[in-house]
Amino acid sequence: MAFYQRLKDLKEDADLTQAEVSEIIEVSANHYGKYERGETDIPFSKAIKLADYYNVSLDYIAGRTNDKTFISNISPSLFTEKFSRLNNKNRARIDERMSQMLEAQGKKE
């Protein structure tokens, strides 16, 4: 499946309009429409915003997988084990990203 069809399907599944999605990723509704029609490639930074908003992986948006999840298969103990092997800089980056995700999640709920 082409990524632009994925964008349209995710938008429809969330009962959003093109205008609403365009606000989420901070582009005009007209420009977002070009992403959905496959006329313009979506920038990576915009795809990340959509993946975060829809809580799906970038691979799902790109059509590389039909599995929407990207971390559900990682058990808390495996996550903790991997986290413990990171250096302090990368631990801080993970902590910061998790804080951002929790904040965004709180806004959706």
mmCIF file of N, CA, C and O in Angstrom:
data_model
loop_
_atom_site.group_PDB
_atom_site.id
_atom_site.type_symbol
_atom_site.label_atom_id
_atom_site.label_comp_id
_atom_site.label_asym_id
_atom_site.label_seq_id
_atom_site.Cartn_x
_atom_site.Cartn_y
_atom_site.Cartn_z
ATOM 1 N N MET A 1 0.849 -1.181 0.000
ATOM 2 C CA MET A 1 0.000 0.000 0.000
ATOM 3 C C MET A 1 0.889 1.236 0.000
ATOM 4 O O MET A 1 1.866 1.315 0.724
ATOM 5 N N ALA A 2 0.525 2.187 -0.807
ATOM 6 C CA ALA A 2 1.290 3.430 -0.899
ATOM 7 C C ALA A 2 1.078 4.265 0.365
ATOM 8 O O ALA A 2 0.005 4.243 0.969
ATOM 9 N N PHE A 3 2.110 5.018 0.728
ATOM 10 C CA PHE A 3 2.034 5.797 1.965
ATOM 11 C C PHE A 3 0.903 6.811 1.919
ATOM 12 O O PHE A 3 0.273 7.089 2.927
ATOM 13 N N TYR A 4 0.636 7.384 0.750
ATOM 14 C CA TYR A 4 -0.412 8.403 0.701
ATOM 15 C C TYR A 4 -1.791 7.810 0.999
ATOM 16 O O TYR A 4 -2.638 8.467 1.594
ATOM 17 N N GLN A 5 -2.016 6.560 0.616
ATOM 18 C CA GLN A 5 -3.276 5.903 0.968
ATOM 19 C C GLN A 5 -3.344 5.666 2.477
ATOM 20 O O GLN A 5 -4.396 5.806 3.086
ATOM 21 N N ARG A 6 -2.201 5.335 3.075
ATOM 22 C CA ARG A 6 -2.138 5.164 4.531
ATOM 23 C C ARG A 6 -2.527 6.450 5.241
ATOM 24 O O ARG A 6 -3.251 6.439 6.226
ATOM 25 N N LEU A 7 -2.023 7.581 4.734
ATOM 26 C CA LEU A 7 -2.358 8.868 5.346
ATOM 27 C C LEU A 7 -3.862 9.097 5.320
ATOM 28 O O LEU A 7 -4.459 9.520 6.312
ATOM 29 N N LYS A 8 -4.466 8.817 4.198
ATOM 30 C CA LYS A 8 -5.911 9.002 4.052
ATOM 31 C C LYS A 8 -6.668 8.051 4.982
ATOM 32 O O LYS A 8 -7.621 8.462 5.649
ATOM 33 N N ASP A 9 -6.250 6.790 5.028
ATOM 34 C CA ASP A 9 -6.922 5.810 5.880
ATOM 35 C C ASP A 9 -6.824 6.188 7.354
ATOM 36 O O ASP A 9 -7.813 6.085 8.093
ATOM 37 N N LEU A 10 -5.651 6.614 7.786
ATOM 38 C CA LEU A 10 -5.483 7.012 9.189
ATOM 39 C C LEU A 10 -6.362 8.213 9.519
ATOM 40 O O LEU A 10 -6.989 8.262 10.585
ATOM 41 N N LYS A 11 -6.413 9.164 8.609
ATOM 42 C CA LYS A 11 -7.249 10.357 8.802
ATOM 43 C C LYS A 11 -8.711 9.950 8.937
ATOM 44 O O LYS A 11 -9.411 10.385 9.856
ATOM 45 N N GLU A 12 -9.170 9.091 8.043
ATOM 46 C CA GLU A 12 -10.569 8.658 8.073
ATOM 47 C C GLU A 12 -10.868 7.830 9.319
ATOM 48 O O GLU A 12 -11.934 7.991 9.925
ATOM 49 N N ASP A 13 -9.952 6.956 9.696
ATOM 50 C CA ASP A 13 -10.155 6.137 10.904
ATOM 51 C C ASP A 13 -10.287 7.004 12.152
ATOM 52 O O ASP A 13 -10.987 6.644 13.097
ATOM 53 N N ALA A 14 -9.609 8.145 12.152
ATOM 54 C CA ALA A 14 -9.652 9.054 13.296
ATOM 55 C C ALA A 14 -10.788 10.075 13.176
ATOM 56 O O ALA A 14 -10.928 10.951 14.028
ATOM 57 N N ASP A 15 -11.587 9.949 12.105
ATOM 58 C CA ASP A 15 -12.690 10.886 11.849
ATOM 59 C C ASP A 15 -12.214 12.341 11.821
ATOM 60 O O ASP A 15 -12.824 13.227 12.420
ATOM 61 N N LEU A 16 -11.109 12.547 11.115
ATOM 62 C CA LEU A 16 -10.560 13.890 10.976
ATOM 63 C C LEU A 16 -10.743 14.387 9.555
ATOM 64 O O LEU A 16 -10.891 13.594 8.620
ATOM 65 N N THR A 17 -10.701 15.687 9.391
ATOM 66 C CA THR A 17 -10.719 16.292 8.059
ATOM 67 C C THR A 17 -9.281 16.610 7.658
ATOM 68 O O THR A 17 -8.371 16.615 8.499
ATOM 69 N N GLN A 18 -9.093 16.909 6.385
ATOM 70 C CA GLN A 18 -7.765 17.318 5.940
ATOM 71 C C GLN A 18 -7.335 18.580 6.673
ATOM 72 O O GLN A 18 -6.164 18.720 7.033
ATOM 73 N N ALA A 19 -8.262 19.478 6.906
ATOM 74 C CA ALA A 19 -7.929 20.716 7.614
ATOM 75 C C ALA A 19 -7.446 20.430 9.039
ATOM 76 O O ALA A 19 -6.482 21.050 9.506
ATOM 77 N N GLU A 20 -8.084 19.488 9.711
ATOM 78 C CA GLU A 20 -7.678 19.154 11.080
ATOM 79 C C GLU A 20 -6.292 18.524 11.101
ATOM 80 O O GLU A 20 -5.460 18.858 11.950
ATOM 81 N N VAL A 21 -6.032 17.618 10.164
ATOM 82 C CA VAL A 21 -4.708 16.982 10.106
ATOM 83 C C VAL A 21 -3.653 18.014 9.732
ATOM 84 O O VAL A 21 -2.552 18.018 10.291
ATOM 85 N N SER A 22 -4.000 18.916 8.840
ATOM 86 C CA SER A 22 -3.027 19.935 8.429
ATOM 87 C C SER A 22 -2.633 20.817 9.613
ATOM 88 O O SER A 22 -1.483 21.243 9.699
ATOM 89 N N GLU A 23 -3.563 21.072 10.515
ATOM 90 C CA GLU A 23 -3.233 21.843 11.716
ATOM 91 C C GLU A 23 -2.282 21.071 12.614
ATOM 92 O O GLU A 23 -1.368 21.654 13.206
ATOM 93 N N ILE A 24 -2.491 19.774 12.718
ATOM 94 C CA ILE A 24 -1.639 18.937 13.567
ATOM 95 C C ILE A 24 -0.189 18.992 13.095
ATOM 96 O O ILE A 24 0.735 19.077 13.908
ATOM 97 N N ILE A 25 0.002 18.941 11.775
ATOM 98 C CA ILE A 25 1.371 18.910 11.256
ATOM 99 C C ILE A 25 1.840 20.279 10.749
ATOM 100 O O ILE A 25 2.920 20.389 10.181
ATOM 101 N N GLU A 26 1.010 21.278 10.950
ATOM 102 C CA GLU A 26 1.379 22.666 10.669
ATOM 103 C C GLU A 26 1.719 22.929 9.206
ATOM 104 O O GLU A 26 2.790 23.445 8.875
ATOM 105 N N VAL A 27 0.794 22.528 8.341
ATOM 106 C CA VAL A 27 0.867 22.872 6.921
ATOM 107 C C VAL A 27 -0.529 23.310 6.496
ATOM 108 O O VAL A 27 -1.499 23.111 7.225
ATOM 109 N N SER A 28 -0.648 23.872 5.313
ATOM 110 C CA SER A 28 -1.972 24.253 4.818
ATOM 111 C C SER A 28 -2.761 22.991 4.458
ATOM 112 O O SER A 28 -2.183 21.945 4.155
ATOM 113 N N ALA A 29 -4.075 23.113 4.484
ATOM 114 C CA ALA A 29 -4.932 21.982 4.112
ATOM 115 C C ALA A 29 -4.669 21.587 2.656
ATOM 116 O O ALA A 29 -4.656 20.395 2.319
ATOM 117 N N ASN A 30 -4.433 22.567 1.807
ATOM 118 C CA ASN A 30 -4.134 22.299 0.409
ATOM 119 C C ASN A 30 -2.849 21.472 0.270
ATOM 120 O O ASN A 30 -2.787 20.520 -0.500
ATOM 121 N N HIS A 31 -1.843 21.852 1.032
ATOM 122 C CA HIS A 31 -0.574 21.125 0.961
ATOM 123 C C HIS A 31 -0.732 19.706 1.512
ATOM 124 O O HIS A 31 -0.209 18.750 0.933
ATOM 125 N N TYR A 32 -1.466 19.565 2.615
ATOM 126 C CA TYR A 32 -1.702 18.218 3.149
ATOM 127 C C TYR A 32 -2.428 17.349 2.117
ATOM 128 O O TYR A 32 -2.118 16.163 1.967
ATOM 129 N N GLY A 33 -3.375 17.933 1.412
ATOM 130 C CA GLY A 33 -4.090 17.192 0.374
ATOM 131 C C GLY A 33 -3.141 16.618 -0.666
ATOM 132 O O GLY A 33 -3.357 15.515 -1.172
ATOM 133 N N LYS A 34 -2.084 17.340 -0.968
ATOM 134 C CA LYS A 34 -1.080 16.851 -1.922
ATOM 135 C C LYS A 34 -0.364 15.622 -1.369
ATOM 136 O O LYS A 34 -0.004 14.724 -2.119
ATOM 137 N N TYR A 35 -0.143 15.577 -0.049
ATOM 138 C CA TYR A 35 0.459 14.380 0.561
ATOM 139 C C TYR A 35 -0.467 13.187 0.368
ATOM 140 O O TYR A 35 -0.037 12.106 0.003
ATOM 141 N N GLU A 36 -1.759 13.396 0.646
ATOM 142 C CA GLU A 36 -2.734 12.306 0.541
ATOM 143 C C GLU A 36 -2.902 11.806 -0.883
ATOM 144 O O GLU A 36 -3.211 10.641 -1.093
ATOM 145 N N ARG A 37 -2.759 12.684 -1.843
ATOM 146 C CA ARG A 37 -2.913 12.291 -3.242
ATOM 147 C C ARG A 37 -1.610 11.754 -3.842
ATOM 148 O O ARG A 37 -1.586 11.321 -4.997
ATOM 149 N N GLY A 38 -0.544 11.804 -3.091
ATOM 150 C CA GLY A 38 0.738 11.322 -3.588
ATOM 151 C C GLY A 38 1.411 12.283 -4.544
ATOM 152 O O GLY A 38 2.343 11.906 -5.262
ATOM 153 N N GLU A 39 0.976 13.533 -4.565
ATOM 154 C CA GLU A 39 1.565 14.533 -5.449
ATOM 155 C C GLU A 39 2.856 15.103 -4.884
ATOM 156 O O GLU A 39 3.690 15.608 -5.633
ATOM 157 N N THR A 40 2.992 15.061 -3.563
ATOM 158 C CA THR A 40 4.173 15.583 -2.883
ATOM 159 C C THR A 40 4.547 14.611 -1.774
ATOM 160 O O THR A 40 3.666 14.118 -1.066
ATOM 161 N N ASP A 41 5.832 14.325 -1.645
ATOM 162 C CA ASP A 41 6.281 13.466 -0.543
ATOM 163 C C ASP A 41 6.183 14.220 0.773
ATOM 164 O O ASP A 41 6.529 15.406 0.852
ATOM 165 N N ILE A 42 5.733 13.532 1.796
ATOM 166 C CA ILE A 42 5.621 14.149 3.105
ATOM 167 C C ILE A 42 7.004 14.208 3.754
ATOM 168 O O ILE A 42 7.734 13.210 3.742
ATOM 169 N N PRO A 43 7.388 15.353 4.281
ATOM 170 C CA PRO A 43 8.688 15.444 4.953
ATOM 171 C C PRO A 43 8.727 14.529 6.191
ATOM 172 O O PRO A 43 7.705 14.303 6.844
ATOM 173 N N PHE A 44 9.901 14.048 6.478
ATOM 174 C CA PHE A 44 10.100 13.137 7.610
ATOM 175 C C PHE A 44 9.559 13.747 8.899
ATOM 176 O O PHE A 44 8.892 13.068 9.678
ATOM 177 N N SER A 45 9.822 15.022 9.132
ATOM 178 C CA SER A 45 9.379 15.663 10.375
ATOM 179 C C SER A 45 7.858 15.666 10.486
ATOM 180 O O SER A 45 7.313 15.513 11.586
ATOM 181 N N LYS A 46 7.167 15.801 9.371
ATOM 182 C CA LYS A 46 5.696 15.778 9.381
ATOM 183 C C LYS A 46 5.185 14.353 9.589
ATOM 184 O O LYS A 46 4.195 14.127 10.279
ATOM 185 N N ALA A 47 5.865 13.384 8.992
ATOM 186 C CA ALA A 47 5.479 11.977 9.176
ATOM 187 C C ALA A 47 5.638 11.570 10.640
ATOM 188 O O ALA A 47 4.812 10.828 11.177
ATOM 189 N N ILE A 48 6.680 12.063 11.292
ATOM 190 C CA ILE A 48 6.884 11.772 12.715
ATOM 191 C C ILE A 48 5.728 12.335 13.540
ATOM 192 O O ILE A 48 5.202 11.662 14.430
ATOM 193 N N LYS A 49 5.314 13.562 13.235
ATOM 194 C CA LYS A 49 4.184 14.156 13.966
ATOM 195 C C LYS A 49 2.929 13.310 13.800
ATOM 196 O O LYS A 49 2.178 13.105 14.749
ATOM 197 N N LEU A 50 2.697 12.820 12.583
ATOM 198 C CA LEU A 50 1.523 11.987 12.359
ATOM 199 C C LEU A 50 1.639 10.643 13.076
ATOM 200 O O LEU A 50 0.668 10.165 13.654
ATOM 201 N N ALA A 51 2.814 10.056 13.037
ATOM 202 C CA ALA A 51 3.012 8.784 13.737
ATOM 203 C C ALA A 51 2.754 8.959 15.225
ATOM 204 O O ALA A 51 2.102 8.117 15.858
ATOM 205 N N ASP A 52 3.248 10.047 15.785
ATOM 206 C CA ASP A 52 3.003 10.329 17.203
ATOM 207 C C ASP A 52 1.518 10.550 17.462
ATOM 208 O O ASP A 52 0.964 10.028 18.425
ATOM 209 N N TYR A 53 0.885 11.325 16.614
ATOM 210 C CA TYR A 53 -0.534 11.634 16.818
ATOM 211 C C TYR A 53 -1.398 10.372 16.729
ATOM 212 O O TYR A 53 -2.257 10.133 17.571
ATOM 213 N N TYR A 54 -1.170 9.572 15.697
ATOM 214 C CA TYR A 54 -1.973 8.366 15.487
ATOM 215 C C TYR A 54 -1.485 7.174 16.316
ATOM 216 O O TYR A 54 -2.129 6.133 16.334
ATOM 217 N N ASN A 55 -0.346 7.342 16.968
ATOM 218 C CA ASN A 55 0.259 6.273 17.775
ATOM 219 C C ASN A 55 0.537 5.023 16.927
ATOM 220 O O ASN A 55 0.165 3.909 17.277
ATOM 221 N N VAL A 56 1.174 5.263 15.796
ATOM 222 C CA VAL A 56 1.582 4.182 14.903
ATOM 223 C C VAL A 56 3.061 4.357 14.578
ATOM 224 O O VAL A 56 3.644 5.409 14.829
ATOM 225 N N SER A 57 3.647 3.348 13.984
ATOM 226 C CA SER A 57 5.056 3.437 13.614
ATOM 227 C C SER A 57 5.219 4.165 12.282
ATOM 228 O O SER A 57 4.285 4.241 11.472
ATOM 229 N N LEU A 58 6.410 4.673 12.062
ATOM 230 C CA LEU A 58 6.719 5.278 10.766
ATOM 231 C C LEU A 58 6.667 4.227 9.658
ATOM 232 O O LEU A 58 6.275 4.524 8.533
ATOM 233 N N ASP A 59 7.062 3.001 9.977
ATOM 234 C CA ASP A 59 6.986 1.926 8.992
ATOM 235 C C ASP A 59 5.538 1.687 8.561
ATOM 236 O O ASP A 59 5.266 1.396 7.400
ATOM 237 N N TYR A 60 4.601 1.817 9.497
ATOM 238 C CA TYR A 60 3.195 1.660 9.144
ATOM 239 C C TYR A 60 2.762 2.779 8.192
ATOM 240 O O TYR A 60 2.132 2.532 7.177
ATOM 241 N N ILE A 61 3.113 4.006 8.524
ATOM 242 C CA ILE A 61 2.757 5.133 7.651
ATOM 243 C C ILE A 61 3.370 4.954 6.269
ATOM 244 O O ILE A 61 2.735 5.226 5.257
ATOM 245 N N ALA A 62 4.605 4.476 6.210
ATOM 246 C CA ALA A 62 5.301 4.293 4.931
ATOM 247 C C ALA A 62 4.784 3.087 4.146
ATOM 248 O O ALA A 62 5.155 2.902 2.993
ATOM 249 N N GLY A 63 3.934 2.269 4.764
ATOM 250 C CA GLY A 63 3.419 1.082 4.088
ATOM 251 C C GLY A 63 4.374 -0.088 4.097
ATOM 252 O O GLY A 63 4.195 -1.054 3.370
ATOM 253 N N ARG A 64 5.404 -0.012 4.950
ATOM 254 C CA ARG A 64 6.388 -1.098 5.035
ATOM 255 C C ARG A 64 5.904 -2.256 5.890
ATOM 256 O O ARG A 64 6.470 -3.341 5.844
ATOM 257 N N THR A 65 4.859 -2.017 6.680
ATOM 258 C CA THR A 65 4.268 -3.053 7.511
ATOM 259 C C THR A 65 2.793 -2.756 7.692
ATOM 260 O O THR A 65 2.366 -1.609 7.545
ATOM 261 N N ASN A 66 2.032 -3.785 7.987
ATOM 262 C CA ASN A 66 0.618 -3.593 8.298
ATOM 263 C C ASN A 66 0.381 -3.578 9.801
ATOM 264 O O ASN A 66 -0.754 -3.444 10.249
ATOM 265 N N ASP A 67 1.444 -3.737 10.567
ATOM 266 C CA ASP A 67 1.367 -3.700 12.028
ATOM 267 C C ASP A 67 1.499 -2.257 12.477
ATOM 268 O O ASP A 67 2.542 -1.636 12.291
ATOM 269 N N LYS A 68 0.443 -1.725 13.074
ATOM 270 C CA LYS A 68 0.450 -0.329 13.498
ATOM 271 C C LYS A 68 1.372 -0.092 14.690
ATOM 272 O O LYS A 68 1.844 1.011 14.896
ATOM 273 N N THR A 69 1.592 -1.114 15.475
ATOM 274 C CA THR A 69 2.367 -0.931 16.704
ATOM 275 C C THR A 69 3.853 -0.932 16.420
ATOM 276 O O THR A 69 4.308 -1.456 15.410
ATOM 277 N N PHE A 70 4.588 -0.362 17.329
ATOM 278 C CA PHE A 70 6.028 -0.358 17.164
ATOM 279 C C PHE A 70 6.757 -0.693 18.446
ATOM 280 O O PHE A 70 7.944 -0.922 18.436
ATOM 281 N N ILE A 71 6.054 -0.740 19.551
ATOM 282 C CA ILE A 71 6.715 -1.046 20.804
ATOM 283 C C ILE A 71 5.915 -2.032 21.648
ATOM 284 O O ILE A 71 6.375 -2.483 22.673
ATOM 285 N N SER A 72 4.736 -2.398 21.211
ATOM 286 C CA SER A 72 3.888 -3.255 22.026
ATOM 287 C C SER A 72 4.517 -4.623 22.277
ATOM 288 O O SER A 72 4.195 -5.280 23.249
ATOM 289 N N ASN A 73 5.418 -5.035 21.400
ATOM 290 C CA ASN A 73 6.054 -6.336 21.576
ATOM 291 C C ASN A 73 7.240 -6.287 22.538
ATOM 292 O O ASN A 73 7.853 -7.301 22.811
ATOM 293 N N ILE A 74 7.585 -5.113 23.021
ATOM 294 C CA ILE A 74 8.706 -4.987 23.951
ATOM 295 C C ILE A 74 8.162 -5.020 25.367
ATOM 296 O O ILE A 74 7.395 -4.159 25.771
ATOM 297 N N SER A 75 8.534 -6.034 26.098
ATOM 298 C CA SER A 75 8.068 -6.156 27.479
ATOM 299 C C SER A 75 8.767 -5.109 28.334
ATOM 300 O O SER A 75 9.868 -4.656 28.009
ATOM 301 N N PRO A 76 8.138 -4.708 29.436
ATOM 302 C CA PRO A 76 8.786 -3.733 30.319
ATOM 303 C C PRO A 76 10.169 -4.185 30.785
ATOM 304 O O PRO A 76 11.087 -3.376 30.865
ATOM 305 N N SER A 77 10.340 -5.475 31.034
ATOM 306 C CA SER A 77 11.652 -5.938 31.490
ATOM 307 C C SER A 77 12.702 -5.823 30.383
ATOM 308 O O SER A 77 13.847 -5.471 30.646
ATOM 309 N N LEU A 78 12.314 -6.103 29.142
ATOM 310 C CA LEU A 78 13.245 -5.962 28.022
ATOM 311 C C LEU A 78 13.581 -4.493 27.806
ATOM 312 O O LEU A 78 14.737 -4.140 27.576
ATOM 313 N N PHE A 79 12.578 -3.624 27.923
ATOM 314 C CA PHE A 79 12.822 -2.195 27.794
ATOM 315 C C PHE A 79 13.794 -1.739 28.872
ATOM 316 O O PHE A 79 14.744 -1.003 28.601
ATOM 317 N N THR A 80 13.565 -2.158 30.108
ATOM 318 C CA THR A 80 14.438 -1.773 31.229
ATOM 319 C C THR A 80 15.864 -2.268 30.997
ATOM 320 O O THR A 80 16.820 -1.530 31.231
ATOM 321 N N GLU A 81 15.986 -3.480 30.498
ATOM 322 C CA GLU A 81 17.329 -4.042 30.244
ATOM 323 C C GLU A 81 18.043 -3.225 29.179
ATOM 324 O O GLU A 81 19.210 -2.867 29.333
ATOM 325 N N LYS A 82 17.344 -2.877 28.100
ATOM 326 C CA LYS A 82 17.968 -2.086 27.042
ATOM 327 C C LYS A 82 18.293 -0.671 27.536
ATOM 328 O O LYS A 82 19.358 -0.137 27.243
ATOM 329 N N PHE A 83 17.374 -0.085 28.289
ATOM 330 C CA PHE A 83 17.576 1.258 28.831
ATOM 331 C C PHE A 83 18.811 1.293 29.724
ATOM 332 O O PHE A 83 19.606 2.230 29.669
ATOM 333 N N SER A 84 19.003 0.262 30.528
ATOM 334 C CA SER A 84 20.138 0.230 31.459
ATOM 335 C C SER A 84 21.483 0.171 30.734
ATOM 336 O O SER A 84 22.499 0.558 31.297
ATOM 337 N N ARG A 85 21.484 -0.294 29.480
ATOM 338 C CA ARG A 85 22.733 -0.370 28.710
ATOM 339 C C ARG A 85 23.084 0.942 28.020
ATOM 340 O O ARG A 85 24.181 1.086 27.491
ATOM 341 N N LEU A 86 22.167 1.899 28.024
ATOM 342 C CA LEU A 86 22.433 3.191 27.379
ATOM 343 C C LEU A 86 23.355 4.052 28.232
ATOM 344 O O LEU A 86 23.342 3.964 29.456
ATOM 345 N N ASN A 87 24.099 4.930 27.556
ATOM 346 C CA ASN A 87 24.912 5.888 28.307
ATOM 347 C C ASN A 87 23.992 6.996 28.836
ATOM 348 O O ASN A 87 22.818 7.079 28.474
ATOM 349 N N ASN A 88 24.519 7.843 29.694
ATOM 350 C CA ASN A 88 23.704 8.874 30.339
ATOM 351 C C ASN A 88 23.068 9.836 29.345
ATOM 352 O O ASN A 88 21.927 10.267 29.520
ATOM 353 N N LYS A 89 23.791 10.178 28.288
ATOM 354 C CA LYS A 89 23.246 11.094 27.285
ATOM 355 C C LYS A 89 22.013 10.495 26.612
ATOM 356 O O LYS A 89 20.987 11.169 26.466
ATOM 357 N N ASN A 90 22.106 9.240 26.223
ATOM 358 C CA ASN A 90 20.977 8.593 25.558
ATOM 359 C C ASN A 90 19.829 8.317 26.528
ATOM 360 O O ASN A 90 18.670 8.373 26.142
ATOM 361 N N ARG A 91 20.130 8.044 27.764
ATOM 362 C CA ARG A 91 19.066 7.882 28.767
ATOM 363 C C ARG A 91 18.290 9.191 28.914
ATOM 364 O O ARG A 91 17.068 9.186 29.003
ATOM 365 N N ALA A 92 19.017 10.299 28.924
ATOM 366 C CA ALA A 92 18.363 11.603 29.044
ATOM 367 C C ALA A 92 17.488 11.872 27.819
ATOM 368 O O ALA A 92 16.385 12.427 27.947
ATOM 369 N N ARG A 93 17.946 11.472 26.642
ATOM 370 C CA ARG A 93 17.159 11.658 25.423
ATOM 371 C C ARG A 93 15.877 10.834 25.471
ATOM 372 O O ARG A 93 14.804 11.315 25.089
ATOM 373 N N ILE A 94 15.991 9.602 25.941
ATOM 374 C CA ILE A 94 14.803 8.744 26.063
ATOM 375 C C ILE A 94 13.840 9.330 27.082
ATOM 376 O O ILE A 94 12.626 9.394 26.849
ATOM 377 N N ASP A 95 14.358 9.787 28.196
ATOM 378 C CA ASP A 95 13.519 10.380 29.237
ATOM 379 C C ASP A 95 12.781 11.607 28.700
ATOM 380 O O ASP A 95 11.581 11.777 28.923
ATOM 381 N N GLU A 96 13.498 12.456 27.971
ATOM 382 C CA GLU A 96 12.887 13.660 27.405
ATOM 383 C C GLU A 96 11.789 13.290 26.413
ATOM 384 O O GLU A 96 10.689 13.853 26.434
ATOM 385 N N ARG A 97 12.070 12.317 25.544
ATOM 386 C CA ARG A 97 11.078 11.904 24.533
ATOM 387 C C ARG A 97 9.855 11.286 25.198
ATOM 388 O O ARG A 97 8.721 11.543 24.788
ATOM 389 N N MET A 98 10.062 10.493 26.223
ATOM 390 C CA MET A 98 8.933 9.883 26.920
ATOM 391 C C MET A 98 8.080 10.957 27.588
ATOM 392 O O MET A 98 6.843 10.873 27.581
ATOM 393 N N SER A 99 8.699 11.972 28.139
ATOM 394 C CA SER A 99 7.955 13.081 28.742
ATOM 395 C C SER A 99 7.108 13.791 27.695
ATOM 396 O O SER A 99 5.944 14.128 27.947
ATOM 397 N N GLN A 100 7.666 14.009 26.507
ATOM 398 C CA GLN A 100 6.927 14.646 25.416
ATOM 399 C C GLN A 100 5.735 13.787 25.001
ATOM 400 O O GLN A 100 4.633 14.295 24.770
ATOM 401 N N MET A 101 5.957 12.492 24.919
ATOM 402 C CA MET A 101 4.888 11.588 24.520
ATOM 403 C C MET A 101 3.775 11.553 25.559
ATOM 404 O O MET A 101 2.584 11.556 25.209
ATOM 405 N N LEU A 102 4.135 11.534 26.821
ATOM 406 C CA LEU A 102 3.124 11.531 27.875
ATOM 407 C C LEU A 102 2.324 12.827 27.869
ATOM 408 O O LEU A 102 1.102 12.814 28.064
ATOM 409 N N GLU A 103 2.999 13.938 27.630
ATOM 410 C CA GLU A 103 2.306 15.217 27.555
ATOM 411 C C GLU A 103 1.331 15.229 26.386
ATOM 412 O O GLU A 103 0.177 15.644 26.529
ATOM 413 N N ALA A 104 1.770 14.755 25.222
ATOM 414 C CA ALA A 104 0.898 14.708 24.045
ATOM 415 C C ALA A 104 -0.266 13.761 24.276
ATOM 416 O O ALA A 104 -1.400 14.037 23.885
ATOM 417 N N GLN A 105 -0.011 12.662 24.916
ATOM 418 C CA GLN A 105 -1.058 11.682 25.212
ATOM 419 C C GLN A 105 -2.106 12.287 26.143
ATOM 420 O O GLN A 105 -3.296 12.091 25.961
ATOM 421 N N GLY A 106 -1.648 13.056 27.126
ATOM 422 C CA GLY A 106 -2.564 13.704 28.063
ATOM 423 C C GLY A 106 -3.472 14.699 27.361
ATOM 424 O O GLY A 106 -4.636 14.863 27.747
ATOM 425 N N LYS A 107 -2.969 15.351 26.338
ATOM 426 C CA LYS A 107 -3.779 16.317 25.585
ATOM 427 C C LYS A 107 -4.863 15.623 24.776
ATOM 428 O O LYS A 107 -5.919 16.194 24.536
ATOM 429 N N LYS A 108 -4.596 14.389 24.332
ATOM 430 C CA LYS A 108 -5.566 13.645 23.526
ATOM 431 C C LYS A 108 -6.677 13.053 24.384
ATOM 432 O O LYS A 108 -7.764 12.835 23.913
ATOM 433 N N GLU A 109 -6.373 12.775 25.645
ATOM 434 C CA GLU A 109 -7.343 12.084 26.509
ATOM 435 C C GLU A 109 -8.337 12.998 27.129
ATOM 436 O O GLU A 109 -8.557 14.076 27.004
#
